[in-house]
Coordinates of N, CA, C and O in Angstrom, one line a residue:
M15 N 0.9 -1.3 0.0 CA 0.0 0.0 -0.1 C 0.8 1.2 0.0 O 0.6 2.3 -0.5
G16 N 2.0 1.2 0.7 CA 2.9 2.4 0.8 C 3.3 2.8 -0.6 O 3.5 4.0 -0.9
K17 N 3.8 1.8 -1.5 CA 4.3 2.3 -2.7 C 3.3 2.8 -3.7 O 3.6 3.7 -4.4
K18 N 2.1 2.2 -3.5 CA 0.9 2.8 -4.3 C 0.6 4.1 -4.0 O 0.4 5.0 -4.8
S19 N 0.6 4.4 -2.6 CA 0.2 5.9 -2.2 C 1.3 6.8 -2.6 O 1.2 7.8 -2.9
S20 N 2.6 6.2 -2.7 CA 3.6 7.2 -3.1 C 3.5 7.5 -4.6 O 3.8 8.7 -5.0
I21 N 3.0 6.5 -5.3 CA 2.9 6.8 -6.8 C 1.8 7.8 -7.0 O 1.9 8.7 -7.8
I22 N 0.6 7.7 -6.2 CA -0.5 8.5 -6.4 C -0.1 10.0 -5.9 O -0.5 10.8 -6.6
R23 N 0.7 10.1 -4.8 CA 1.2 11.4 -4.3 C 2.1 12.1 -5.4 O 1.9 13.2 -5.7
K24 N 2.9 11.2 -6.1 CA 3.8 11.8 -7.2 C 3.0 12.3 -8.2 O 3.2 13.3 -8.9
K25 N 1.8 11.6 -8.7 CA 1.0 12.0 -9.9 C 0.2 13.3 -9.4 O 0.0 14.2 -10.3
I26 N -0.2 13.4 -8.2 CA -0.9 14.6 -7.8 C 0.1 15.7 -7.9 O -0.3 16.8 -8.3
F27 N 1.3 15.5 -7.4 CA 2.3 16.6 -7.4 C 2.5 17.1 -8.8 O 2.5 18.3 -9.1
E28 N 2.7 16.0 -9.7 CA 3.1 16.5 -11.1 C 1.8 17.2 -11.7 O 2.0 18.2 -12.5
Q29 N 0.6 16.8 -11.5 CA -0.7 17.5 -11.9 C -0.7 18.9 -11.3 O -0.9 19.8 -12.2
L30 N -0.6 19.0 -10.0 CA -0.5 20.4 -9.5 C 0.5 21.3 -10.0 O 0.3 22.5 -10.3
F31 N 1.7 20.7 -10.2 CA 2.9 21.7 -10.7 C 2.6 22.1 -12.2 O 2.9 23.1 -12.5
Q32 N 2.0 21.0 -12.9 CA 1.8 21.3 -14.2 C 0.7 22.5 -14.3 O 0.9 23.5 -15.2
E33 N -0.3 22.4 -13.4 CA -1.4 23.4 -13.5 C -0.7 24.8 -13.1 O -1.1 25.9 -13.7
M34 N 0.2 24.8 -12.1 CA 0.8 26.0 -11.8 C 1.6 26.6 -12.9 O 1.5 27.9 -13.0
K35 N 2.3 25.9 -13.7 CA 3.1 26.3 -14.7 C 2.3 26.9 -15.8 O 2.7 27.9 -16.4
E36 N 1.1 26.4 -16.0 CA 0.2 26.6 -17.2 C -0.4 28.0 -16.7 O -0.8 28.8 -17.7
R37 N -0.7 28.3 -15.5 CA -1.3 29.6 -15.0 C -0.3 30.6 -14.8 O -0.7 31.9 -14.5
D38 N 0.9 30.4 -14.9 CA 2.0 31.4 -14.5 C 2.2 32.5 -15.7 O 3.0 32.2 -16.5
N39 N 1.2 33.4 -15.7 CA 1.3 34.3 -16.7 C 2.3 35.4 -16.7 O 2.8 35.8 -17.7
S40 N 2.8 35.8 -15.6 CA 3.9 36.7 -15.4 C 5.2 36.2 -15.3 O 6.3 36.7 -15.1
L41 N 5.3 34.7 -15.7 CA 6.7 34.0 -15.7 C 7.4 34.0 -14.6 O 8.7 34.2 -14.4
Q42 N 6.8 34.0 -13.4 CA 7.5 34.1 -12.1 C 8.3 32.8 -11.9 O 9.2 32.8 -11.2
L43 N 7.9 31.7 -12.5 CA 8.6 30.5 -12.4 C 9.9 30.5 -13.2 O 10.6 29.4 -13.0
S44 N 10.2 31.5 -13.9 CA 11.4 31.5 -14.5 C 12.6 31.9 -13.5 O 13.8 31.6 -13.7
N45 N 12.2 32.3 -12.3 CA 13.1 32.6 -11.2 C 13.3 31.2 -10.5 O 12.3 30.6 -9.9
V46 N 14.5 30.7 -10.4 CA 14.8 29.4 -9.9 C 14.4 29.2 -8.5 O 13.9 28.3 -8.0
R47 N 14.6 30.3 -7.6 CA 14.1 30.1 -6.2 C 12.4 30.1 -6.1 O 12.1 29.4 -5.3
V48 N 11.9 31.0 -6.9 CA 10.4 30.8 -6.9 C 10.0 29.4 -7.4 O 9.0 28.8 -7.0
Y49 N 10.6 29.0 -8.4 CA 10.4 27.6 -9.0 C 10.5 26.6 -8.1 O 9.6 25.8 -7.7
K50 N 11.6 26.6 -7.3 CA 11.8 25.6 -6.1 C 10.7 25.8 -5.0 O 10.1 24.8 -4.5
G51 N 10.3 27.1 -4.7 CA 9.3 27.2 -3.7 C 7.9 26.7 -4.2 O 7.1 26.2 -3.3
V52 N 7.5 27.0 -5.4 CA 6.3 26.5 -5.9 C 6.4 24.9 -5.9 O 5.3 24.2 -5.6
Q53 N 7.5 24.4 -6.2 CA 7.7 22.8 -6.1 C 7.4 22.4 -4.7 O 6.7 21.4 -4.5
Y54 N 8.2 23.0 -3.7 CA 7.7 22.6 -2.4 C 6.3 22.8 -2.1 O 5.7 21.9 -1.3
F55 N 5.6 23.9 -2.6 CA 4.1 23.9 -2.3 C 3.4 22.8 -2.8 O 2.5 22.2 -2.2
C56 N 3.7 22.4 -4.1 CA 3.0 21.3 -4.7 C 3.2 20.0 -4.0 O 2.3 19.1 -3.8
I57 N 4.4 19.7 -3.6 CA 4.8 18.6 -2.8 C 4.0 18.7 -1.4 O 3.5 17.6 -1.0
Y58 N 4.1 19.9 -0.9 CA 3.2 20.0 0.5 C 1.7 19.5 0.3 O 1.2 18.9 1.0
L59 N 1.2 20.0 -0.9 CA -0.2 19.8 -1.1 C -0.4 18.3 -1.2 O -1.3 17.8 -0.9
A60 N 0.4 17.6 -2.0 CA 0.3 16.3 -2.4 C 0.5 15.4 -1.2 O -0.3 14.4 -1.0
N61 N 1.3 15.9 -0.1 CA 1.6 15.0 1.0 C 0.7 15.3 2.1 O 0.4 14.4 3.0
Y62 N 0.3 16.5 2.2 CA -0.4 16.8 3.5 C -1.9 17.3 3.4 O -2.6 17.8 4.3
T63 N -2.4 17.3 2.1 CA -3.8 17.9 1.9 C -4.3 16.8 1.0 O -3.8 16.0 0.5
E64 N -5.7 17.0 0.9 CA -6.4 16.2 -0.1 C -6.7 17.0 -1.4 O -7.4 16.5 -2.3
I65 N -6.0 18.1 -1.7 CA -6.1 18.8 -2.8 C -5.4 18.2 -4.1 O -4.4 17.6 -4.0
K66 N -6.2 18.2 -5.1 CA -5.8 17.5 -6.5 C -5.6 18.4 -7.6 O -5.1 18.2 -8.6
H67 N -6.3 19.7 -7.4 CA -6.2 20.7 -8.5 C -6.0 22.1 -7.7 O -6.7 22.3 -6.8
I68 N -5.5 23.0 -8.5 CA -5.2 24.3 -7.9 C -6.6 25.1 -7.7 O -6.5 26.0 -6.8
D69 N -7.5 24.9 -8.3 CA -8.8 25.5 -8.1 C -9.4 25.2 -6.6 O -10.2 25.9 -6.1
E70 N -8.8 24.1 -6.0 CA -9.3 23.7 -4.7 C -8.5 24.4 -3.6 O -8.8 24.3 -2.5
I71 N -7.6 25.2 -3.9 CA -6.6 25.8 -3.0 C -7.5 27.1 -2.5 O -7.8 27.8 -3.1
C72 N -7.4 27.1 -1.1 CA -8.0 28.3 -0.4 C -7.0 29.1 0.5 O -5.9 28.6 0.7
K73 N -7.5 30.0 1.2 CA -6.6 31.0 1.8 C -5.9 30.3 3.0 O -4.8 30.3 3.4
I74 N -6.6 29.3 3.7 CA -6.2 28.7 4.8 C -5.0 27.6 4.5 O -3.9 27.6 5.1
V75 N -5.1 27.0 3.2 CA -4.0 26.2 2.8 C -2.6 27.0 2.6 O -1.6 26.5 2.9
V76 N -2.8 28.2 1.9 CA -1.7 29.0 1.7 C -1.1 29.4 3.0 O 0.2 29.5 3.2
E77 N -1.9 29.8 3.9 CA -1.4 30.3 5.3 C -0.8 29.1 6.0 O 0.3 29.3 6.7
D78 N -1.2 27.9 5.8 CA -0.7 26.7 6.5 C 0.5 26.4 5.9 O 1.5 25.9 6.4
F79 N 0.7 26.5 4.5 CA 2.1 26.3 3.8 C 2.9 27.3 4.3 O 4.2 27.0 4.5
F80 N 2.5 28.6 4.5 CA 3.6 29.6 5.1 C 4.2 29.2 6.3 O 5.2 29.4 6.6
Q81 N 3.2 28.8 7.2 CA 3.6 28.3 8.6 C 4.7 27.1 8.4 O 5.6 27.1 9.2
Y82 N 4.4 26.4 7.5 CA 5.2 25.0 7.2 C 6.6 25.6 6.8 O 7.7 25.1 7.2
L83 N 6.7 26.6 5.9 CA 7.9 27.1 5.5 C 8.7 27.7 6.6 O 9.9 27.6 6.8
L84 N 8.0 28.4 7.5 CA 8.7 29.2 8.6 C 9.2 28.0 9.5 O 10.4 28.2 10.0
N85 N 8.6 26.9 9.8 CA 8.9 26.0 10.7 C 10.2 25.1 10.2 O 10.9 24.4 10.9
N86 N 10.2 25.0 8.8 CA 11.1 24.1 8.3 C 12.3 25.0 7.4 O 12.9 24.5 6.4
Q87 N 12.3 26.2 7.8 CA 13.2 27.1 6.9 C 14.6 26.7 6.7 O 15.0 26.6 5.7
K88 N 15.2 26.2 7.8 CA 16.7 25.8 7.8 C 16.7 24.4 6.9 O 17.6 24.2 6.1
R89 N 15.8 23.6 7.1 CA 15.9 22.2 6.4 C 15.6 22.5 4.8 O 16.2 21.7 4.0
N90 N 14.7 23.4 4.5 CA 14.5 23.7 3.1 C 15.5 24.7 2.4 O 15.4 24.7 1.3
G91 N 16.2 25.3 3.3 CA 17.3 26.2 2.7 C 16.7 27.3 2.1 O 17.3 27.9 1.1
M92 N 15.5 27.9 2.5 CA 14.9 29.0 2.0 C 15.1 30.3 2.8 O 14.9 30.2 4.0
S93 N 15.4 31.4 2.1 CA 15.6 32.7 2.9 C 14.2 33.2 3.0 O 13.3 32.8 2.2
L94 N 14.1 34.3 3.9 CA 12.9 35.0 3.9 C 12.4 35.8 2.7 O 11.2 35.7 2.3
S95 N 13.4 36.2 1.9 CA 13.1 36.7 0.5 C 12.5 35.6 -0.4 O 11.6 35.8 -1.1
D96 N 13.1 34.5 -0.4 CA 12.5 33.4 -1.2 C 11.2 33.0 -0.8 O 10.3 32.7 -1.7
M97 N 10.9 32.9 0.7 CA 9.6 32.5 1.0 C 8.6 33.6 0.5 O 7.4 33.4 0.0
K98 N 8.9 35.0 0.7 CA 8.1 35.9 0.3 C 7.7 35.9 -1.2 O 6.5 36.0 -1.7
K99 N 8.7 35.7 -2.0 CA 8.6 35.6 -3.5 C 7.7 34.3 -3.8 O 6.9 34.5 -4.6
T100 N 7.9 33.3 -3.2 CA 7.1 32.1 -3.4 C 5.6 32.2 -3.0 O 4.8 31.9 -3.8
I101 N 5.4 32.9 -1.7 CA 4.1 33.1 -1.4 C 3.3 34.1 -2.3 O 2.2 33.9 -2.7
S102 N 4.0 35.1 -2.8 CA 3.4 36.0 -3.8 C 3.2 35.5 -5.0 O 2.0 35.7 -5.6
A103 N 4.1 34.5 -5.6 CA 3.9 33.8 -6.7 C 2.6 32.9 -6.6 O 1.7 32.9 -7.5
I104 N 2.5 32.1 -5.5 CA 1.4 31.4 -5.2 C 0.0 32.1 -5.2 O -0.9 31.6 -5.8
Q105 N 0.1 33.2 -4.5 CA -1.2 33.9 -4.5 C -1.6 34.5 -5.8 O -2.8 34.4 -6.2
E106 N -0.7 34.9 -6.6 CA -1.0 35.4 -7.9 C -1.4 34.3 -8.9 O -2.4 34.4 -9.6
I107 N -0.7 33.1 -8.9 CA -1.1 32.1 -9.8 C -2.4 31.5 -9.4 O -3.4 31.0 -10.3
T108 N -2.8 31.3 -8.1 CA -4.0 30.6 -7.6 C -5.0 31.6 -7.6 O -6.3 31.2 -7.2
N109 N -4.9 32.9 -7.5 CA -5.8 34.0 -7.3 C -6.4 33.9 -5.9 O -7.6 34.1 -5.6
V110 N -5.6 33.5 -4.8 CA -6.0 33.4 -3.5 C -5.1 34.4 -2.7 O -4.0 34.4 -2.9
S111 N -5.9 35.2 -1.9 CA -5.0 36.2 -1.2 C -5.2 35.7 0.4 O -6.2 35.2 0.8
S112 N -4.2 36.0 1.2 CA -4.3 35.6 2.7 C -4.1 36.9 3.5 O -3.9 38.0 3.0
C113 N -4.0 36.4 4.7 CA -4.0 37.6 5.6 C -2.5 38.2 5.4 O -1.5 37.7 5.5
E114 N -2.6 39.6 5.2 CA -1.4 40.3 4.9 C -0.4 40.3 6.2 O 0.8 40.4 5.9
H115 N -0.9 40.3 7.4 CA 0.1 40.2 8.6 C 1.1 39.1 8.4 O 2.1 39.1 8.9
L116 N 0.8 37.9 7.9 CA 1.5 36.9 7.8 C 2.8 37.2 6.8 O 3.9 36.7 6.9
F117 N 2.5 38.1 5.8 CA 3.5 38.3 4.8 C 4.2 39.8 5.1 O 4.9 40.1 4.1
D118 N 4.1 40.1 6.3 CA 4.9 41.5 6.7 C 6.2 40.9 7.1 O 6.4 40.5 8.1
F119 N 7.3 41.3 6.2 CA 8.6 40.8 6.6 C 9.3 42.0 7.2 O 10.6 42.0 7.2
S120 N 8.7 43.1 7.7 CA 9.3 44.2 8.3 C 10.0 43.8 9.7 O 9.5 42.9 10.3
L121 N 10.8 44.6 10.2 CA 11.6 44.3 11.4 C 10.4 44.4 12.6 O 10.7 43.9 13.7
S122 N 9.2 45.1 12.3 CA 8.4 45.3 13.4 C 7.5 44.2 13.5 O 6.8 44.0 14.5
N123 N 7.5 43.1 12.7 CA 6.7 42.0 12.8 C 7.3 40.9 13.8 O 8.1 40.0 13.4
L124 N 7.1 41.2 15.2 CA 7.9 40.4 16.1 C 7.4 38.9 16.1 O 8.3 38.0 16.3
S125 N 6.2 38.6 15.8 CA 5.8 37.3 15.7 C 6.5 36.4 14.7 O 6.9 35.3 14.8
L126 N 6.7 37.1 13.5 CA 7.5 36.3 12.5 C 8.9 36.0 13.0 O 9.5 35.0 13.0
W127 N 9.6 37.2 13.6 CA 10.9 36.9 13.8 C 11.3 36.1 15.1 O 12.2 35.3 15.2
A128 N 10.3 36.0 16.0 CA 10.3 35.2 17.2 C 10.2 33.6 16.7 O 10.8 32.8 17.2
K129 N 9.5 33.4 15.6 CA 9.4 31.9 15.1 C 10.6 31.6 14.4 O 10.9 30.4 14.3
L130 N 11.4 32.6 13.8 CA 12.7 32.1 13.2 C 13.8 32.0 14.0 O 15.0 31.7 13.5
K131 N 13.8 32.3 15.4 CA 14.8 32.2 16.2 C 15.3 30.8 16.6 O 14.5 29.9 16.6

């Protein structure tokens, strides 16, 4: 059962990533770091959600993914700038907007900086 579910998750990832590439009108995925971040997002969707198409993505999923990135920043090797570009690209490609306070990368956002320590 494990191998079969792995194959299913891989197909879901490929489908989601293909849909993302098709909807990328402003060619943000030409940026390697954004490309990598969107790949992480599709992997996250395939592994941790029931989402199979990008039309199913909602604000909560984008916010959960951002929290996932923050919690796994060192392991994923993503800078704050990479995260911000990735989330912006995801929001634009999916037409989903999230709570702006999560994406405030200013020095005054104490909750963000506390999580990264």
